[in-house]
Short mmCIF file of C-alpha atoms and ligand atoms in Angstrom, two decimals:
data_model
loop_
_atom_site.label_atom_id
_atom_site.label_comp_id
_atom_site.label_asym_id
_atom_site.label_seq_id
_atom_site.Cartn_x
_atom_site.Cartn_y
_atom_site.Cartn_z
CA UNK A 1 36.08 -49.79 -31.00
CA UNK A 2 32.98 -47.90 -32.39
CA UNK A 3 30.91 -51.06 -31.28
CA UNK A 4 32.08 -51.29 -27.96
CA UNK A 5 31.07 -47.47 -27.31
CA UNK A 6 27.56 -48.10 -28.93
CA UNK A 7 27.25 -51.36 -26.32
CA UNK A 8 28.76 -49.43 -23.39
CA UNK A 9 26.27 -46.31 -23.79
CA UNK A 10 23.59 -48.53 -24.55
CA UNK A 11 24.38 -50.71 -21.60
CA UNK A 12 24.62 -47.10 -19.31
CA UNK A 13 21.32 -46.20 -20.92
CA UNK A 14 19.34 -49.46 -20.32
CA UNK A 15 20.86 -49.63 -16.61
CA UNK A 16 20.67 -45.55 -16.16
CA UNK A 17 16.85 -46.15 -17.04
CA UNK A 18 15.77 -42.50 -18.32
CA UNK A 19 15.89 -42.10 -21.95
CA UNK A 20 12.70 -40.35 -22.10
CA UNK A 21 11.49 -36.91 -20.63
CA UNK A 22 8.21 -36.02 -19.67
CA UNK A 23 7.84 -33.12 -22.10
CA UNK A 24 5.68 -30.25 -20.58
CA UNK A 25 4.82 -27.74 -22.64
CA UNK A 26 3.73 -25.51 -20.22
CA UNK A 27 3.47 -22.38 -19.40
CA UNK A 28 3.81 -21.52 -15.48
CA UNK A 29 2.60 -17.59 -14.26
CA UNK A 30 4.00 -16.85 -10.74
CA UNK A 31 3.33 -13.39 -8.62
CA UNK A 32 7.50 -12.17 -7.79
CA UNK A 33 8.12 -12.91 -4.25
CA UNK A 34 6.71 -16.65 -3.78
CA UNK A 35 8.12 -19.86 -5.58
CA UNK A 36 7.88 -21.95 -8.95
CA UNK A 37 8.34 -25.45 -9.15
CA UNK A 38 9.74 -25.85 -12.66
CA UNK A 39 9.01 -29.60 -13.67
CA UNK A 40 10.50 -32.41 -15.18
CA UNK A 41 10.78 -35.45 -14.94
CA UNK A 42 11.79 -38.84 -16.28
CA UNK A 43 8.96 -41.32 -17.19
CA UNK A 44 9.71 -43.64 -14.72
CA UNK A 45 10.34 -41.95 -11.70
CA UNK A 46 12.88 -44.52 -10.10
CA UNK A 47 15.14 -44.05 -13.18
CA UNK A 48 18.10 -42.15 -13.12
CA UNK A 49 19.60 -39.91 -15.96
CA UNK A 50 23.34 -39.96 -16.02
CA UNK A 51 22.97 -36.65 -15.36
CA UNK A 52 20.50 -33.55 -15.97
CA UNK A 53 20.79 -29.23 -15.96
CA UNK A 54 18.61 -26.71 -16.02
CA UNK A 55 19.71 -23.90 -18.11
CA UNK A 56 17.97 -20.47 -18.34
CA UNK A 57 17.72 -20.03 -22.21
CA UNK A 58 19.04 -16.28 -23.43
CA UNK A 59 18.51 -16.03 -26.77
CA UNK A 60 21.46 -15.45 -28.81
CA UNK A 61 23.52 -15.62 -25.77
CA UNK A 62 24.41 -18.69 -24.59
CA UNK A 63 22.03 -20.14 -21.76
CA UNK A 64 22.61 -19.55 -17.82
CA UNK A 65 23.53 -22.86 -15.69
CA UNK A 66 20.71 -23.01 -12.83
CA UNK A 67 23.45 -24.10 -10.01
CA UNK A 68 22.81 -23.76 -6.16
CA UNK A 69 26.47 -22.41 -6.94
CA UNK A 70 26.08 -19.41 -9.19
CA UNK A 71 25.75 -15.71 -7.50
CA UNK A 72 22.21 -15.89 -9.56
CA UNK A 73 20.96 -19.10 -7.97
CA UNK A 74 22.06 -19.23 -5.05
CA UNK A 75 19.90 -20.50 -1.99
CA UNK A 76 17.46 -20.22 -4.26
CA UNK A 77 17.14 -23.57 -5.91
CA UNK A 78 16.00 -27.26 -4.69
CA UNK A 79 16.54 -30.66 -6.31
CA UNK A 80 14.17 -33.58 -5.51
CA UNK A 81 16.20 -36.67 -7.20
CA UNK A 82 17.91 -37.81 -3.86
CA UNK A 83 14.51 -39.11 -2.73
CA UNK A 84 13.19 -39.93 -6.17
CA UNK A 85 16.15 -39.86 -9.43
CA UNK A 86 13.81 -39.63 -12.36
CA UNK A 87 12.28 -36.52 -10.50
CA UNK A 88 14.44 -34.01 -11.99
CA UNK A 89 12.03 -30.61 -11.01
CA UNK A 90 13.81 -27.79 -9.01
CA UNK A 91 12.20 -25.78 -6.58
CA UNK A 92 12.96 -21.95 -7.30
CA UNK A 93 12.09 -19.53 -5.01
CA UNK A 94 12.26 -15.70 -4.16
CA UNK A 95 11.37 -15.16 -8.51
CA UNK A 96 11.69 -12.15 -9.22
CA UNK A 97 10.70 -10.28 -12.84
CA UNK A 98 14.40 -11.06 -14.07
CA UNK A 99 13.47 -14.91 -13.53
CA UNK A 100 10.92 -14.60 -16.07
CA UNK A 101 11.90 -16.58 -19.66
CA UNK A 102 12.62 -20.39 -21.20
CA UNK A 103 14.14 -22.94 -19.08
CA UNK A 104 15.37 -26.11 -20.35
CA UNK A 105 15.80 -29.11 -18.37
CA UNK A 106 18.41 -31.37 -20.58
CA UNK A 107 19.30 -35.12 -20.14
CA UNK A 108 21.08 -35.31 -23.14
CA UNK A 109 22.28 -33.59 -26.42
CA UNK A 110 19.00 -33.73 -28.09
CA UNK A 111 16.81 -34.58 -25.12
CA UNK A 112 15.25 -31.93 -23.28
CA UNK A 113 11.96 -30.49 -22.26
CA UNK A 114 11.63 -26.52 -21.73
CA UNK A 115 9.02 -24.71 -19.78
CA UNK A 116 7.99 -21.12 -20.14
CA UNK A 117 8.13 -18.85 -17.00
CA UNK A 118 5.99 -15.78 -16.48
CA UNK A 119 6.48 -13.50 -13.69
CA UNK A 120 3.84 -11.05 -12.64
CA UNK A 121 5.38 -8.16 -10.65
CA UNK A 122 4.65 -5.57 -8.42
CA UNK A 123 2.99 -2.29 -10.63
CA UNK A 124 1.77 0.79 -8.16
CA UNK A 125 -1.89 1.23 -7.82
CA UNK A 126 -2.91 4.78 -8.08
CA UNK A 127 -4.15 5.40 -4.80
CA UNK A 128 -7.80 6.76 -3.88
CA UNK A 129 -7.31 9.90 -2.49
CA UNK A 130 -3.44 11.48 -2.91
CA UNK A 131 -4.52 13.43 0.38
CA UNK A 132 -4.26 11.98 3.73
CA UNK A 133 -6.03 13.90 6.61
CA UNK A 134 -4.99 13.50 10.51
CA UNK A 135 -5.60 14.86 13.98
CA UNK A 136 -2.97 15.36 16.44
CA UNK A 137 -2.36 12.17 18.18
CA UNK A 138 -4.08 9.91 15.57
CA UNK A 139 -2.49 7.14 13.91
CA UNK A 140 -2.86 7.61 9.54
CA UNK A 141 -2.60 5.00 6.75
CA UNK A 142 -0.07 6.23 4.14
CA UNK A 143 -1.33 4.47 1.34
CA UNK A 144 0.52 2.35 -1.58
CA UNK A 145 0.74 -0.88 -3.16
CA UNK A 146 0.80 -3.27 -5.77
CA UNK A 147 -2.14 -3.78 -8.22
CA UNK A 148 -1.84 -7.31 -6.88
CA UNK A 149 -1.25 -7.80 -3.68
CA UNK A 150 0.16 -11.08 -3.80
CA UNK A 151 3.29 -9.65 -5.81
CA UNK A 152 5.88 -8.64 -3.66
CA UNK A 153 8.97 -5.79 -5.37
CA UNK A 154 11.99 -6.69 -5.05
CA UNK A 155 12.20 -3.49 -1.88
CA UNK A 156 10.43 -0.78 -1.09
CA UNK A 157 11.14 2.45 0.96
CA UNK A 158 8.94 5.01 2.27
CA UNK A 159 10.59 8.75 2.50
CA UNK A 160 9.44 11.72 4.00
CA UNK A 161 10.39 14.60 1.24
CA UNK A 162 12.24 17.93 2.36
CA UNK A 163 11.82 19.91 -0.76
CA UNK A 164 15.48 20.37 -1.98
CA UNK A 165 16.96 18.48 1.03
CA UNK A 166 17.74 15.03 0.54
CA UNK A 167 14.24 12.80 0.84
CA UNK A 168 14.16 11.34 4.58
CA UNK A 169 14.07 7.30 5.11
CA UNK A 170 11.16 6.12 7.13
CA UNK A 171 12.40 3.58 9.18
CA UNK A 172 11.44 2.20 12.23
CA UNK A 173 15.12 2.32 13.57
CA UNK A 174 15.00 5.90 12.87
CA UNK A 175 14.78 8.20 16.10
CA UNK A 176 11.86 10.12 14.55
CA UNK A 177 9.66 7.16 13.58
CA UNK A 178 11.02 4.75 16.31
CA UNK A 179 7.94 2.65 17.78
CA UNK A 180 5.23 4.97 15.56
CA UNK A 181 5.61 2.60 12.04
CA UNK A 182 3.75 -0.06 11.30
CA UNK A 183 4.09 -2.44 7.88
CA UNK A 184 1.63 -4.98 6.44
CA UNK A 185 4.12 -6.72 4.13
CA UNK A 186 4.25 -9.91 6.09
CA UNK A 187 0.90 -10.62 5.77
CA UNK A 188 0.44 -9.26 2.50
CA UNK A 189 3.45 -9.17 0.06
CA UNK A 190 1.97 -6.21 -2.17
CA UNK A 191 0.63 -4.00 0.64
CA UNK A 192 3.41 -1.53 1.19
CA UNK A 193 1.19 0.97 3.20
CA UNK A 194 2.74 2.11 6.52
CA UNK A 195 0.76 3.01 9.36
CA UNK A 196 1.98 6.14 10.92
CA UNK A 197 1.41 6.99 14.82
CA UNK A 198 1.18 9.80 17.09
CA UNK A 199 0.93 12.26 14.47
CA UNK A 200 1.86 16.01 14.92
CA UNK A 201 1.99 18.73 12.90
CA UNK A 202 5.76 18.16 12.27
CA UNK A 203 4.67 15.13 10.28
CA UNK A 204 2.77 17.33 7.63
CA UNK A 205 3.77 17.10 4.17
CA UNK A 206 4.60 15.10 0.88
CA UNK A 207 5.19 11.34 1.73
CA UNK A 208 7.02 8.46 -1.47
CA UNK A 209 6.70 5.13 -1.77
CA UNK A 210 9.12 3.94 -3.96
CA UNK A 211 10.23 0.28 -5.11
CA UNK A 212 12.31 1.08 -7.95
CA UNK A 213 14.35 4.43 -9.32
CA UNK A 214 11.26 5.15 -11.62
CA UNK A 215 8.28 3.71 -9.74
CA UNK A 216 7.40 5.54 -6.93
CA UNK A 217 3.63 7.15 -5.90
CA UNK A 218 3.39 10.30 -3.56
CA UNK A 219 0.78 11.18 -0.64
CA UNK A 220 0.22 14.18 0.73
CA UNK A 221 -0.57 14.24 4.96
CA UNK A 222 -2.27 17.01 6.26
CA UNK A 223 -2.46 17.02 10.48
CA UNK A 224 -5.41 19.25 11.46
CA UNK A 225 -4.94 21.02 14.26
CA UNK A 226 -7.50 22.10 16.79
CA UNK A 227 -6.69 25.91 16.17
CA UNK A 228 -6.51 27.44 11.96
CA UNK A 229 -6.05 31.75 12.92
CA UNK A 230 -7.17 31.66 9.03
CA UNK A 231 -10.25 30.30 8.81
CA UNK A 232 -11.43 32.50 11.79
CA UNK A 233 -10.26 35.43 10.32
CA UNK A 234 -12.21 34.34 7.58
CA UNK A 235 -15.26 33.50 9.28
CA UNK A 236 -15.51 36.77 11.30
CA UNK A 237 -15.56 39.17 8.28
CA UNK A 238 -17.34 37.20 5.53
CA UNK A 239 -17.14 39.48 2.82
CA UNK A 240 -16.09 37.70 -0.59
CA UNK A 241 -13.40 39.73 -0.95
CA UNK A 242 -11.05 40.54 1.49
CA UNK A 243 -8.02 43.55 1.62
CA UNK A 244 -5.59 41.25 0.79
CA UNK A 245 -7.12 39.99 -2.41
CA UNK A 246 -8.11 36.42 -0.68
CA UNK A 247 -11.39 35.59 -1.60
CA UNK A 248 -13.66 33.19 0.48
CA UNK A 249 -14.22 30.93 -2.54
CA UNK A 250 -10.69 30.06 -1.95
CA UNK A 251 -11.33 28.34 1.38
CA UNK A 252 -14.20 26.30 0.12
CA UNK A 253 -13.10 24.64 -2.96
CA UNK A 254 -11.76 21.48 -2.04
CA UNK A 255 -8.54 22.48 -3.70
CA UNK A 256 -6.33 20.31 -0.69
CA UNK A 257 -9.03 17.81 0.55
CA UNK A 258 -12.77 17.39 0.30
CA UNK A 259 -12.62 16.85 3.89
CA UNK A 260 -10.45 20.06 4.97
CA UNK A 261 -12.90 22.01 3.10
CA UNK A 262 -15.35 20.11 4.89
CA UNK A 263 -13.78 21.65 8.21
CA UNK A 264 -13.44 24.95 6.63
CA UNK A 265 -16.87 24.59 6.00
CA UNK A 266 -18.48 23.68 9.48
CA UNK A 267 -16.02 26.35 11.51
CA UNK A 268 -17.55 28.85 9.05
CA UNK A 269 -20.88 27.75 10.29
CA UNK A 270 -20.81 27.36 13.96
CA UNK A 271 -19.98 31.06 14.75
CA UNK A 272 -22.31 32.93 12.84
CA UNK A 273 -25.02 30.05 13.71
CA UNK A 274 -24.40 30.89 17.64
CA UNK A 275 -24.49 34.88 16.46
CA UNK A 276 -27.87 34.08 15.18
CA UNK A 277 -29.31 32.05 17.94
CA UNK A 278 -27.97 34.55 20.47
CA UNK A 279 -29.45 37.22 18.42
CA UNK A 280 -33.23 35.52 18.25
CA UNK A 281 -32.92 34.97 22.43
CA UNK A 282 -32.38 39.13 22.63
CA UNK A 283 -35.37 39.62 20.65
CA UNK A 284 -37.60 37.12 22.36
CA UNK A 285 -36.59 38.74 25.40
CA UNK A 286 -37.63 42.51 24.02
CA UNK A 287 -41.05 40.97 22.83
CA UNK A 288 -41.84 39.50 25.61
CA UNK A 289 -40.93 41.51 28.38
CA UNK A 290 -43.55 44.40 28.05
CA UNK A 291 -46.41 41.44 27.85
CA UNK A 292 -44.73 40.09 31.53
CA UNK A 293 -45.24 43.29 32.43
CA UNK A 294 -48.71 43.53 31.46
CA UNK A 295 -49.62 40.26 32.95
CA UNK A 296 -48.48 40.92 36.10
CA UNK A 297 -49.96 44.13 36.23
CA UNK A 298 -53.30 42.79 35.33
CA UNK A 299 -53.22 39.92 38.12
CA UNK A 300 -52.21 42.74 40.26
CA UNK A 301 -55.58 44.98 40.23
CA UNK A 302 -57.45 41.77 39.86
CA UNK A 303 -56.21 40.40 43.12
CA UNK A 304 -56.12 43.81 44.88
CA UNK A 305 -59.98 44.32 43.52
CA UNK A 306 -61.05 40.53 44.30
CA UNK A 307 -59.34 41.03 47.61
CA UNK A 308 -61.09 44.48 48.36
CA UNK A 309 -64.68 43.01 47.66
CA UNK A 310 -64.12 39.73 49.60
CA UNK A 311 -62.57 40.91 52.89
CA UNK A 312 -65.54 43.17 53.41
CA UNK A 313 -68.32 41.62 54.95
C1 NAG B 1 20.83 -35.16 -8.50
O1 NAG B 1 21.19 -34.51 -9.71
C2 NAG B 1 22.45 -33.84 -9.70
C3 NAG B 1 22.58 -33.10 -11.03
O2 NAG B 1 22.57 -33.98 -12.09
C4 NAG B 1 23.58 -34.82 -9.43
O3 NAG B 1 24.80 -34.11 -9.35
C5 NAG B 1 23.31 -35.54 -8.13
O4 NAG B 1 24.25 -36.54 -7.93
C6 NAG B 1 21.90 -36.17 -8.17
N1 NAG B 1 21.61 -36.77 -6.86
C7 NAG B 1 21.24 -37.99 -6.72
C8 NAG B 1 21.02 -38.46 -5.31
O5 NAG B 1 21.07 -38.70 -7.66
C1 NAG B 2 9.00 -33.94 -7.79
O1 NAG B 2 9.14 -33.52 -6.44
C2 NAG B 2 8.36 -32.38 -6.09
C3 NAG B 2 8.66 -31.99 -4.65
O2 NAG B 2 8.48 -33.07 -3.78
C4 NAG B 2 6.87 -32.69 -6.29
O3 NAG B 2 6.10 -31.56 -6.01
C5 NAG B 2 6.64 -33.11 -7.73
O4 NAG B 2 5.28 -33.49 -7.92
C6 NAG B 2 7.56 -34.29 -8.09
N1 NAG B 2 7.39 -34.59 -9.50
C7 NAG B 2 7.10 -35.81 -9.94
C8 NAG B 2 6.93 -35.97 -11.41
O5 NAG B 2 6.98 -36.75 -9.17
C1 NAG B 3 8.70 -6.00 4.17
O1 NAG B 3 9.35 -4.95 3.51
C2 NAG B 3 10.63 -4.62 4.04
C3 NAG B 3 11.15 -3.41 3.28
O2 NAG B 3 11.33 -3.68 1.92
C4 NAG B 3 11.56 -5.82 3.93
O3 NAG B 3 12.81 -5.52 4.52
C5 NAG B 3 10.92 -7.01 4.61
O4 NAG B 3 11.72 -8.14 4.41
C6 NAG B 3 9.52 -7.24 4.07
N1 NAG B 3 8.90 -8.32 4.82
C7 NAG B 3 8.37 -9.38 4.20
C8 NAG B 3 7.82 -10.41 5.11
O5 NAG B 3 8.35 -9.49 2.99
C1 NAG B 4 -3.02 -2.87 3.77
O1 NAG B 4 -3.15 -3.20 5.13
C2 NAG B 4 -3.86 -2.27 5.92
C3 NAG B 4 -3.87 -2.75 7.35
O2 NAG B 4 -4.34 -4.05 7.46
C4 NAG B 4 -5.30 -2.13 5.37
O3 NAG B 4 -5.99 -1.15 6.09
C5 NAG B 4 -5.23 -1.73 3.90
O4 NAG B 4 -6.54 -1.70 3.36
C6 NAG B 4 -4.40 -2.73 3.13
N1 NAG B 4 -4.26 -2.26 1.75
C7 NAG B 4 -4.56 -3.03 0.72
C8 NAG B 4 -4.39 -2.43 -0.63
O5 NAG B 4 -4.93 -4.19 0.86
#
């Protein structure tokens, strides 16, 4: 009886073919978003295990089946044996950081090869400036995304925030934004800027772009408009201090924006440059007058003298 197993199994194994596994030890890195082929394979090609899994090892807990048929797996993994049996890789795609871990591709009891699988995700990039300045009209660049571009999060929403009302979703369906949002996603995974059109002043404030509970970044959009009453007011009585306690130092720190104080800056400028030039015209004017004057008073007797002593003959 205990033969005719041993001459049955070794019969299966000699017609079955793959008894041995290509054993990589390797280590595979893979940005979340794109797919892994996790290999394996027998070493002949053309032979055929009785049968193979993939198992997702856990630790102390027992390991996860890889089936197209588990919640986990689903859609997400491709076999290559029906073309070529000893080829016992699967294709897993859409990884995400929970894929990351041991797998184990198994033949047998005590024949298996396990691969290591690292999974670099999306982290937020601190952007450049946390200050976004626009024009009515304008289109702006809310800026965010991942340190590597080529990582994609698992989502990622953009929301306008409304102090202690609920945080407002920035969608393209959305009546507000409808046909003024633009994504770069589908070319590049990890860039989760938006592109915001037709700005107005309505669209002013603190902007989030969030891809998990904890990971979010905040802009701030300013929308300049072609009118500030303050910065005149300032501008026409430039003392440093003013009534009200404001003090023109105020205006041109670059507290909100280097360029907004930039702005400030100019406006402050232009005015009492005009003032100036309007002034130095007046003065010109009042200088030069009474030498006119002279002038043509001179020419005057001339001619009238020249005239008197050539018309007589
Ligand atoms: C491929 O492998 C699976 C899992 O062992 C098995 O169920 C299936 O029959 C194999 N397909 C072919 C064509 O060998
Ligand atoms: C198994 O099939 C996949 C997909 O066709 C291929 O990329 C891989 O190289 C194959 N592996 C072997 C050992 O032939
Ligand atoms: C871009 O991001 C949105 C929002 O998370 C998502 O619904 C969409 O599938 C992404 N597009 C691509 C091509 O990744
Ligand atoms: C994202 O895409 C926009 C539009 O193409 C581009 O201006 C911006 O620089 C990109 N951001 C990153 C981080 O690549």
């Amino acid at each position: 009886m205990w033969i005719s197993v041993c001459l049955i199994s070794s019969f299966l194994h000699i017609t079955a073919g793959c008894t041995i596994l290509v054993i990589n030890y390797g280590k595979i890195t893979v940005y979340s978003g794109q797919s892994v082929l996790l290999p394996c394979s027998c070493s002949k090609t053309q032979a055929k295990p009785p049968s193979f899994t993939w198992t997702k090892l856990r630790g102390q807990h027992s390991p996860v089946i890889i089936s197209p048929r588990s919640d986990l797996y689903r859609g997400r993994v491709e076999r290559f044996n029906s073309t070529s049996p000893g080829n016992l890789s699967v294709l897993l795609s859409h990884v995400t950081e929970d894929d990351q871990g041991w797998y184990r591709c198994q033949i047998s009891r005590e024949k298996y090869s396990d691969v290591e699988l690292t999974v670099e995700g999306c982290t937020l990039s601190e952007p450049r400036s946390r200050v976004v300045n626009g024009s009515p009209g304008q289109s702006v660049l809310l800026p965010c995304s991942c340190s590597k571009t080529q990582a994609k999060p698992p989502s990622f929403t953009w929301t306008k925030l409304r102090g202690q009302h609920s945080p407002e979703i920035i969608s393209p369906r959305s009546d507000l934004y409808r046909g003024r949002v633009e994504r770069f996603n589908s070319t590049s995974p990890g860039n989760l800027s938006v592109l915001l059109s037709h700005v107005t002043e309505d669209d002013q404030g603190w902007y989030r772009c969030q891809i998990s509970l904890e990971k979010y970044r905040d802009v701030e959009l300013t929308v300049e408009g072609k009118y500030h009453p303050l910065t005149t007011t300032t501008t026409k009585h430039p003392p440093l201090t003013q009534p009200n306690g404001l003090d023109i130092t105020t205006f041109l720190i670059p507290t909100t924006s280097p360029k907004g104080a930039d702005t400030v800056g100019t406006s402050e400028e232009d005015p009492s440059a005009s003032l100036q030039q309007y002034n130095t015209i007046q003065y010109t004017l009042l200088a030069v007058l009474p030498v006119i004057l002279i002038i043509t008073g001179v020419a005057w007797y001339i001619y009238k003298r020249n005239k008197g002593t050539v018309c007589i003959p």
